[in-house]
Tab-separated table of C-alpha atoms in Angstrom:
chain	number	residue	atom	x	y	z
A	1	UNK	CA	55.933	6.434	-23.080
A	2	UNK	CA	54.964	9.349	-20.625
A	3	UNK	CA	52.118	9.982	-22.975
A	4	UNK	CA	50.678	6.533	-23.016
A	5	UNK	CA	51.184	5.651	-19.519
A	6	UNK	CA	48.750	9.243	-19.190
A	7	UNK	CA	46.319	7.685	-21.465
A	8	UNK	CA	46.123	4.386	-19.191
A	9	UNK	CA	45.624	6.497	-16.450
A	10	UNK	CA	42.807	8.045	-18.216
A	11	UNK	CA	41.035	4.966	-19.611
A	12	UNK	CA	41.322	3.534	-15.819
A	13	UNK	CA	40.303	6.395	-14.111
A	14	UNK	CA	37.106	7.238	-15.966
A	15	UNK	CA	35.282	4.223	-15.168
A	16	UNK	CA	36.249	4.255	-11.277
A	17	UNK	CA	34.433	7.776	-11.565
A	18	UNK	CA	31.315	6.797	-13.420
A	19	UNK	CA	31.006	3.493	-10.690
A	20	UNK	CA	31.031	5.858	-7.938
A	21	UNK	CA	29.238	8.456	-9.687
A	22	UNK	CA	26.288	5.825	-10.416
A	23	UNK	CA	26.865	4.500	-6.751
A	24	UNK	CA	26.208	8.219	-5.183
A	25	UNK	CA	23.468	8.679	-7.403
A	26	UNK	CA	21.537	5.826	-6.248
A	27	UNK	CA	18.637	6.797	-3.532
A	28	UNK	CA	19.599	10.273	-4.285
A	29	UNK	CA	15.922	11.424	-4.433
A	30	UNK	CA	15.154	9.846	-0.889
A	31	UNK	CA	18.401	11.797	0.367
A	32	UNK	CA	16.656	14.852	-0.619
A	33	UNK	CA	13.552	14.564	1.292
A	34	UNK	CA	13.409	16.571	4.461
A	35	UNK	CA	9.759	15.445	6.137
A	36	UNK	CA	8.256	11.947	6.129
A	37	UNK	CA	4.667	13.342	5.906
A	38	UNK	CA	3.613	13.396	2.267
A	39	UNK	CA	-0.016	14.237	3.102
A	40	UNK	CA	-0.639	15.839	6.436
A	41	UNK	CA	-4.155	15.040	8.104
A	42	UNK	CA	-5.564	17.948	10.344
A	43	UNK	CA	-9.042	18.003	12.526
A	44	UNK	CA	-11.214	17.567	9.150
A	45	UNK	CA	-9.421	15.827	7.068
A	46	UNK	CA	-7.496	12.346	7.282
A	47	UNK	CA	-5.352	10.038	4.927
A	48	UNK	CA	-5.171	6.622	5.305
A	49	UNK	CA	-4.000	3.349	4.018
A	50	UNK	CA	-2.065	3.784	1.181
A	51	UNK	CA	-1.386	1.891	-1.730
A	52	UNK	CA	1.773	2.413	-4.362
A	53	UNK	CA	2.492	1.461	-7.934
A	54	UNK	CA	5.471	2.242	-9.675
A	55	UNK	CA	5.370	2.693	-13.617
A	56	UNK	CA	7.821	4.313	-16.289
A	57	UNK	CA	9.203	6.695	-13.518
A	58	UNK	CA	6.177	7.628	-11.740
A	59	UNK	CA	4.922	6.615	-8.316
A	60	UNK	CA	1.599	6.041	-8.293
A	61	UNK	CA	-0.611	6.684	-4.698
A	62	UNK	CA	-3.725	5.500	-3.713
A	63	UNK	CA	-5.235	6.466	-0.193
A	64	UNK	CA	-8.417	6.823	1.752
A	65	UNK	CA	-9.204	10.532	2.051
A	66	UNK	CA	-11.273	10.702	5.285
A	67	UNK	CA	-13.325	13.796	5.180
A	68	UNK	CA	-16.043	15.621	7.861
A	69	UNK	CA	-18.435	18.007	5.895
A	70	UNK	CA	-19.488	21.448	7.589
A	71	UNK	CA	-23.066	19.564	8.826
A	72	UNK	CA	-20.850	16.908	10.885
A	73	UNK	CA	-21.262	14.189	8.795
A	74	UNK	CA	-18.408	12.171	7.725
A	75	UNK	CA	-17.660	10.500	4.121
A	76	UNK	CA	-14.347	8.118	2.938
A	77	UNK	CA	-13.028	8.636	-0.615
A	78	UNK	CA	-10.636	6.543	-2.757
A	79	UNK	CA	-8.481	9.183	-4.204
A	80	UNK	CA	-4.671	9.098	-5.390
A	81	UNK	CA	-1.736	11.522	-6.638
A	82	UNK	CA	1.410	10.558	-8.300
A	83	UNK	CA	4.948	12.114	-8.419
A	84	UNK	CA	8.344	11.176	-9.846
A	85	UNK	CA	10.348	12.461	-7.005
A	86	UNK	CA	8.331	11.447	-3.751
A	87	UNK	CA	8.537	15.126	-2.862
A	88	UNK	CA	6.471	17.078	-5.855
A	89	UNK	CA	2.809	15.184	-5.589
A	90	UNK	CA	0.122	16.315	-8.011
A	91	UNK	CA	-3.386	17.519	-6.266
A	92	UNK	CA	-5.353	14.863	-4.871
A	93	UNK	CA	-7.929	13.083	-7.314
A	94	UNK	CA	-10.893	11.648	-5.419
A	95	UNK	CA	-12.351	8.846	-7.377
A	96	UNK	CA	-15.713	7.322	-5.655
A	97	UNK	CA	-18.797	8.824	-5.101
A	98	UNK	CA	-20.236	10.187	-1.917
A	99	UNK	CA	-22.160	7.942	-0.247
A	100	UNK	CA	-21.763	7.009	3.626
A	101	UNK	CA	-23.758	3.567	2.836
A	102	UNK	CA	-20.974	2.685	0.437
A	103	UNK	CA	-17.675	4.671	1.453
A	104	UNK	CA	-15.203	3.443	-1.096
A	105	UNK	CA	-12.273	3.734	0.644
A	106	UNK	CA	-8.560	1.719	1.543
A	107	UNK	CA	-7.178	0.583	-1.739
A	108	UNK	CA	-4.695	-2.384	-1.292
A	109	UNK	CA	-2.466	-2.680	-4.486
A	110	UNK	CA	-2.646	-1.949	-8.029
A	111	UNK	CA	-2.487	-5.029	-11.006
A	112	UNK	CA	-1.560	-5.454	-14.374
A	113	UNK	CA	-4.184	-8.006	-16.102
A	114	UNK	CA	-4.180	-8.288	-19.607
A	115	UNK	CA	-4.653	-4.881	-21.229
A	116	UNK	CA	-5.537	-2.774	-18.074
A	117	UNK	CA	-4.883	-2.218	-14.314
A	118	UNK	CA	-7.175	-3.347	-11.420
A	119	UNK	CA	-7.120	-1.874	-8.495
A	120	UNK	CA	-8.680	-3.700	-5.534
A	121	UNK	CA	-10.770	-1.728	-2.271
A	122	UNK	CA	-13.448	-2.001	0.077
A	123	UNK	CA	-16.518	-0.399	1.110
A	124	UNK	CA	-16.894	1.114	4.881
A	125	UNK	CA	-20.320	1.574	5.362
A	126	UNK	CA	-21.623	3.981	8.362
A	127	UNK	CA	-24.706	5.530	7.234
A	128	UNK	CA	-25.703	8.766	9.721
A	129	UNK	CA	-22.013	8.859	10.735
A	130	UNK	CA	-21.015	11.940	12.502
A	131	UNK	CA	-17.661	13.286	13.778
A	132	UNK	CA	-19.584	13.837	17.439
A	133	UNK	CA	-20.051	9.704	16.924
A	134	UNK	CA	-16.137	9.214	16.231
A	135	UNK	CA	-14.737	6.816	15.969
A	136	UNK	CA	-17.697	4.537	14.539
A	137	UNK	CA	-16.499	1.680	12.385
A	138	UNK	CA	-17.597	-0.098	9.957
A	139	UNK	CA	-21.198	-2.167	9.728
A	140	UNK	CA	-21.172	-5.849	8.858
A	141	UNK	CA	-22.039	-4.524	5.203
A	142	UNK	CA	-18.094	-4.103	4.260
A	143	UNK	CA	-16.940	-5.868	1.173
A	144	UNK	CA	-14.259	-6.075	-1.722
A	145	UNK	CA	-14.377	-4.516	-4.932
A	146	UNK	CA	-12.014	-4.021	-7.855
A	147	UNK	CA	-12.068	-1.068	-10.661
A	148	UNK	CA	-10.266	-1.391	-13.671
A	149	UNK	CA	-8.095	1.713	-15.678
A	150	UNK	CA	-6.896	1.841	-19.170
A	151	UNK	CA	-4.224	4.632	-18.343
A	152	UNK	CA	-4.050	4.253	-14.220
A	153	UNK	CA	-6.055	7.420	-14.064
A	154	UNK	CA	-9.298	6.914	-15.151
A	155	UNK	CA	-11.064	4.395	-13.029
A	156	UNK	CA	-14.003	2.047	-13.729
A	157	UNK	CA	-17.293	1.699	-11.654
A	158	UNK	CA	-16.346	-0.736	-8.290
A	159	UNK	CA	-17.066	-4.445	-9.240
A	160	UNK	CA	-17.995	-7.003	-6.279
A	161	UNK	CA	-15.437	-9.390	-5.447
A	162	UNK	CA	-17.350	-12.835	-4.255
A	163	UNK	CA	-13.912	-13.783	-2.532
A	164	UNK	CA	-16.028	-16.524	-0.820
A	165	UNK	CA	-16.988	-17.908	-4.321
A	166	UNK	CA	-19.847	-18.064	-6.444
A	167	UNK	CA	-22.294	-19.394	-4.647
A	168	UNK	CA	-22.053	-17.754	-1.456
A	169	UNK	CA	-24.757	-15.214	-1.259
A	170	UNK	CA	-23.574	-11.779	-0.828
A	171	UNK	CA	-25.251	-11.313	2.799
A	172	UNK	CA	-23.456	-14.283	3.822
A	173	UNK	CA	-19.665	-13.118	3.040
A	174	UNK	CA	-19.550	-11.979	6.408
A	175	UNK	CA	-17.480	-8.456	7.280
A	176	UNK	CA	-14.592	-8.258	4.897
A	177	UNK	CA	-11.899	-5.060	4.462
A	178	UNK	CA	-8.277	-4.170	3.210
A	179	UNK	CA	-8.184	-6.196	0.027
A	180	UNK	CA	-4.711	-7.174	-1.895
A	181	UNK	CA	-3.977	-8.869	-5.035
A	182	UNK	CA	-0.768	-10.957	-5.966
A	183	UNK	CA	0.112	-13.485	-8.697
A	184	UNK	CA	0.978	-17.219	-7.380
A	185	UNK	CA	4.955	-17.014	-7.169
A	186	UNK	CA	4.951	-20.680	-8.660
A	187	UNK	CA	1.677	-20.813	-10.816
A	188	UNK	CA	1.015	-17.865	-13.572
A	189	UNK	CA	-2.190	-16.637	-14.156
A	190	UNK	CA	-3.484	-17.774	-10.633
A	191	UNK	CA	-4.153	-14.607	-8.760
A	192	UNK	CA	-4.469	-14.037	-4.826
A	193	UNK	CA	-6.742	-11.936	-2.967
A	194	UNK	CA	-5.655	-11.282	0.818
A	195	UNK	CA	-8.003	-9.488	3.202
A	196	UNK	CA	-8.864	-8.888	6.539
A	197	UNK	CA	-11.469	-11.398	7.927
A	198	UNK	CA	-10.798	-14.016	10.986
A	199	UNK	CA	-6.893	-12.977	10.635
A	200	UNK	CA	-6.109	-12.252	6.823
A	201	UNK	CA	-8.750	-14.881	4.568
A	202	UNK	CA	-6.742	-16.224	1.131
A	203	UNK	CA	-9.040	-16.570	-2.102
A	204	UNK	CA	-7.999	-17.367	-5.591
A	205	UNK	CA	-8.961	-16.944	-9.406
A	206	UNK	CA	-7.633	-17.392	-12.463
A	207	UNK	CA	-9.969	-14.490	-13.966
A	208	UNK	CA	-10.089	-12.112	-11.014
A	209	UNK	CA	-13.684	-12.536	-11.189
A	210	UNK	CA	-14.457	-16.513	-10.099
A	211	UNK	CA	-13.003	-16.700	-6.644
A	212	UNK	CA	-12.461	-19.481	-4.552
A	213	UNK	CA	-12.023	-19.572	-0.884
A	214	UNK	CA	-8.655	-21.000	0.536
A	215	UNK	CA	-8.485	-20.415	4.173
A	216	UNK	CA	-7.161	-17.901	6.996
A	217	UNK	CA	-4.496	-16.999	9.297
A	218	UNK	CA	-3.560	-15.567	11.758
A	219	UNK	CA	-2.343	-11.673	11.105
A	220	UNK	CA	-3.560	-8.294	11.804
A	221	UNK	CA	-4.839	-5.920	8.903
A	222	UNK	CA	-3.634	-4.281	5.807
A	223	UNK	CA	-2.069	-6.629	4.456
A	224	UNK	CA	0.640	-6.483	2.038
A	225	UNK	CA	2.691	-9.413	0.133
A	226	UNK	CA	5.467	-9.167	-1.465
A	227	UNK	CA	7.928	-12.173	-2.723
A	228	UNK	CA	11.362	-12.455	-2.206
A	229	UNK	CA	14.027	-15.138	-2.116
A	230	UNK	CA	10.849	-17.667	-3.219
A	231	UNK	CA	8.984	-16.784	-0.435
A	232	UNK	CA	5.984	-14.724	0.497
A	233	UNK	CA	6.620	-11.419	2.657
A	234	UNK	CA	3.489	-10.665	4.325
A	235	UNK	CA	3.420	-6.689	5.824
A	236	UNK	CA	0.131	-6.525	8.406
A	237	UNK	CA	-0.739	-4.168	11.131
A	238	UNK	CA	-1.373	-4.994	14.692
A	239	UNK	CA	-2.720	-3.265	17.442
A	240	UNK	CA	-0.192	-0.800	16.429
A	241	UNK	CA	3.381	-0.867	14.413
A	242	UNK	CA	3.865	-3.026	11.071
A	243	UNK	CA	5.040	-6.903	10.947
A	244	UNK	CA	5.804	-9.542	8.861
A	245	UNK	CA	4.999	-13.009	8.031
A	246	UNK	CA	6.834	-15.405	5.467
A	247	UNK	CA	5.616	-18.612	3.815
A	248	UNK	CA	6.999	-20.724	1.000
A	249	UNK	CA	3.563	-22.348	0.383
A	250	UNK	CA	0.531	-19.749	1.957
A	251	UNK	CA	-0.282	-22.593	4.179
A	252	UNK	CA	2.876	-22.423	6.771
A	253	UNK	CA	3.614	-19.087	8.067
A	254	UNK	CA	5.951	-17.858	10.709
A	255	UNK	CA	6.538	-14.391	11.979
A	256	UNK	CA	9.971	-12.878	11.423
A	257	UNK	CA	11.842	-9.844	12.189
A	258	UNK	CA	11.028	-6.759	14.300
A	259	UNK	CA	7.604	-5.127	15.391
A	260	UNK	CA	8.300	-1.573	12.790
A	261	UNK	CA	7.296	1.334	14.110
A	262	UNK	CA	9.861	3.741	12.396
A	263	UNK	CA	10.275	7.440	14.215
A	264	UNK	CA	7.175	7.247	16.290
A	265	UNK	CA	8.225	7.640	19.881
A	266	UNK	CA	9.119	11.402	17.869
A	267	UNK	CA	6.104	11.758	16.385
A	268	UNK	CA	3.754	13.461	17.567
A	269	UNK	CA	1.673	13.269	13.838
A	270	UNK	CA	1.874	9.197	15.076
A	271	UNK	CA	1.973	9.022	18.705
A	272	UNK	CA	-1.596	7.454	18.418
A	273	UNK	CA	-0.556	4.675	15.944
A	274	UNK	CA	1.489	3.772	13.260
A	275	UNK	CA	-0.343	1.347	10.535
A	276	UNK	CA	-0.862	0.372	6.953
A	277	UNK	CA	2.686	-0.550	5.624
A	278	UNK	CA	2.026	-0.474	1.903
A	279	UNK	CA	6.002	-1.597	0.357
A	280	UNK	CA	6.983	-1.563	-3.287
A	281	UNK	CA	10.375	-3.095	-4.933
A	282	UNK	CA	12.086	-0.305	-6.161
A	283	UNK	CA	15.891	-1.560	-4.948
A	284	UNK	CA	16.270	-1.823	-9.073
A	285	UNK	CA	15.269	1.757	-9.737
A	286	UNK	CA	18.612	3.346	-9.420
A	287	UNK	CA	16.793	6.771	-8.296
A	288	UNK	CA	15.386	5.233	-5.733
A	289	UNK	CA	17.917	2.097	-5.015
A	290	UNK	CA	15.737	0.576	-1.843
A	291	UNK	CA	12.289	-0.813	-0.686
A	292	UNK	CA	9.490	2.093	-0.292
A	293	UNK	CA	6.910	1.753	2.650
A	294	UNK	CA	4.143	4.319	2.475
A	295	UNK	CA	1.820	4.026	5.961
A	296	UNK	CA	0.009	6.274	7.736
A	297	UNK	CA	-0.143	7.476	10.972
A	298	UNK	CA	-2.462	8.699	13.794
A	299	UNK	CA	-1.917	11.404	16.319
A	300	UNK	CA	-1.883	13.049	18.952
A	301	UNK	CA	-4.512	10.674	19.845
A	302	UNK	CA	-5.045	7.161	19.148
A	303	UNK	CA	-7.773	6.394	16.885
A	304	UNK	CA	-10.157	5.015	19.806
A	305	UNK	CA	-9.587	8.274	21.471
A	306	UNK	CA	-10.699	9.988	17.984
A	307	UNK	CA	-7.896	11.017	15.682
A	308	UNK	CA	-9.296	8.110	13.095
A	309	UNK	CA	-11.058	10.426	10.589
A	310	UNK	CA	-9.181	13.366	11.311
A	311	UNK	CA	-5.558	13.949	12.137
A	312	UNK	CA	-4.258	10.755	10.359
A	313	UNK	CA	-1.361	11.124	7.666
A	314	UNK	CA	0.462	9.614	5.061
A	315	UNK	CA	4.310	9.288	5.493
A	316	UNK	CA	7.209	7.461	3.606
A	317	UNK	CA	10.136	5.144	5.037
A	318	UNK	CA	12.880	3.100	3.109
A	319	UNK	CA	14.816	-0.088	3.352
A	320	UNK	CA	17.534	-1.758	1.911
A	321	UNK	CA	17.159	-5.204	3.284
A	322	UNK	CA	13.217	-4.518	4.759
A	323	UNK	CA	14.658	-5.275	8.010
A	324	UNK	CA	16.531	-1.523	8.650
A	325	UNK	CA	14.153	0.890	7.859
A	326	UNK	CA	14.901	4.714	7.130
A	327	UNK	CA	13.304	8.305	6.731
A	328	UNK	CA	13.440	11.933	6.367
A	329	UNK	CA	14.972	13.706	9.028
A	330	UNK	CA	16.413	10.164	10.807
């Protein structure tokens, strides 16, 4: 009897250890970090808006690499790393070409369509740009383009997106910037590009190359959607901080929750501004167990002041419930 009341105890007690083994375990790799800068701008070099996708254990970054040359002129990259841990990132990959008229730069999200990946970005033209001009923004030339990767590392050339449809003339898309794709919650196969023009503009397609206009409203830039609960979460920058918008339908939209500005008022990397809330789901990715929100942020100065292509980095926060957010060092 003494035996097999020891064996009950055994059979019982194992699982109540593997449930809070598996419960520890979860967001263990977040516990571990000690900084929330995962690339750290200095007075050459900036990183900006970043974009995440998350596939077969590997977090994959995208980011604007903001770099001044030893003549004083200044050039934006697309360029990305990846890392399974969030705290081991391979070397940065630039992958656009030089060009100040062109400046392929702030990726918004990464796709799955058919048998590749799209990624979506925009150009930031500012031909003759020098640091002694900083900041100068971009010309009325900016527009949206997509590239498309067979393994998410090698990218295609950048492909115009006529977001404004087919038979508006390229000239007269008007100033367009921070691109993101998402696939209608209620209607598969219809795909949504947000970006930043009069508020955030709304296009469709069912091809990702014949887009048709839908309309705007109101919202500050880099956007990011996600859905949740059957609505649409929509991230976007202000003047400074993150917020959000939600919308069952795209057309109705109210703002919700707090302005998010995370550990600014003790960062000095961010005094200037935090911006660019780029969030993935990874609450089901028991290493990881929450929301991730990769931004960047600008500082000592603000970006007006000059600290837009230089001294702007990349950092990481977390959330259970994207209303309580969390970081290294909090």
């Amino acid at each position: 009897m003494i035996a097999l009341l020891r064996n009950i105890h055994r059979v019982l007690l194992i699982p109540a250890v593997c449930f809070f083994q598996t419960i520890a375990a979860q967001g263990i790799l977040l516990k571990s970090l000690s900084d929330p800068i995962i690339f750290k701008g200095n007075d050459s070099t900036a990183y900006r808006d970043p974009a995440v996708y998350y596939h077969q254990g590997t977090i994959y970054l995208f980011f604007t690499v903001c770099k001044t040359d030893p003549d004083g002129l200044v050039y934006s990259y697309t360029a990305m790393s990846s890392s399974k841990d969030c705290k081991h990132w391979l070397p940065v990959k630039i992958l656009t070409p030089k060009d100040q008229s062109l400046d392929f730069s702030s990726p918004g999200n990464v796709i799955r369509y058919k048998d590749k990946w799209v990624i979506c970005l925009q150009t930031y033209p500012r031909p003759g740009y020098t640091a002694a001009q900083a900041p100068r923004f971009a010309n009325k030339e900016a527009r949206l383009y997509t590239m498309r990767s067979k393994n998410l590392q090698d990218w295609s050339g950048p492909e115009l997106m006529k977001v404004k449809g087919p038979d508006t003339p390229v000239e007269k898309m008007g100033r367009m910037i921070d691109p993101y794709l998402l696939e209608d919650k209620d209607e598969h196969g219809r795909y949504w590009c947000f970006y930043k023009q009069n508020g955030v503009g709304m296009s469709y397609s069912y091809n990702l190359r014949d887009w048709h206009f839908f309309g705007y409203t109101a919202s500050g830039e880099n956007t990011c959607v996600l859905v949740k609960n059957d609505e649409y979460i929509l991230f976007h920058s202000p003047k400074n901080g993150i917020a959000i918008k939600h919308s069952p339908d795209l057309k109705h939209w109210s703002d919700t929750g707090n302005l998010i500005t995370l550990g600014q008022q003790n960062w000095l990397w961010a005094k200037g501004r935090i911006t660019a809330g780029a969030v993935a789901d990874l609450s089901k990715e028991k290493k990881f167990a929450r929301y991730l929100m990769f931004f960047h942020g600008s500082g000592p100065l603000t970006e007006e002041q000059g600290d837009f292509d230089k001294n702007a980095s990349i950092g990481i926060a977390w959330s259970k419930d994207l209303l309580v957010w969390d970081w290294p060092g909090k």
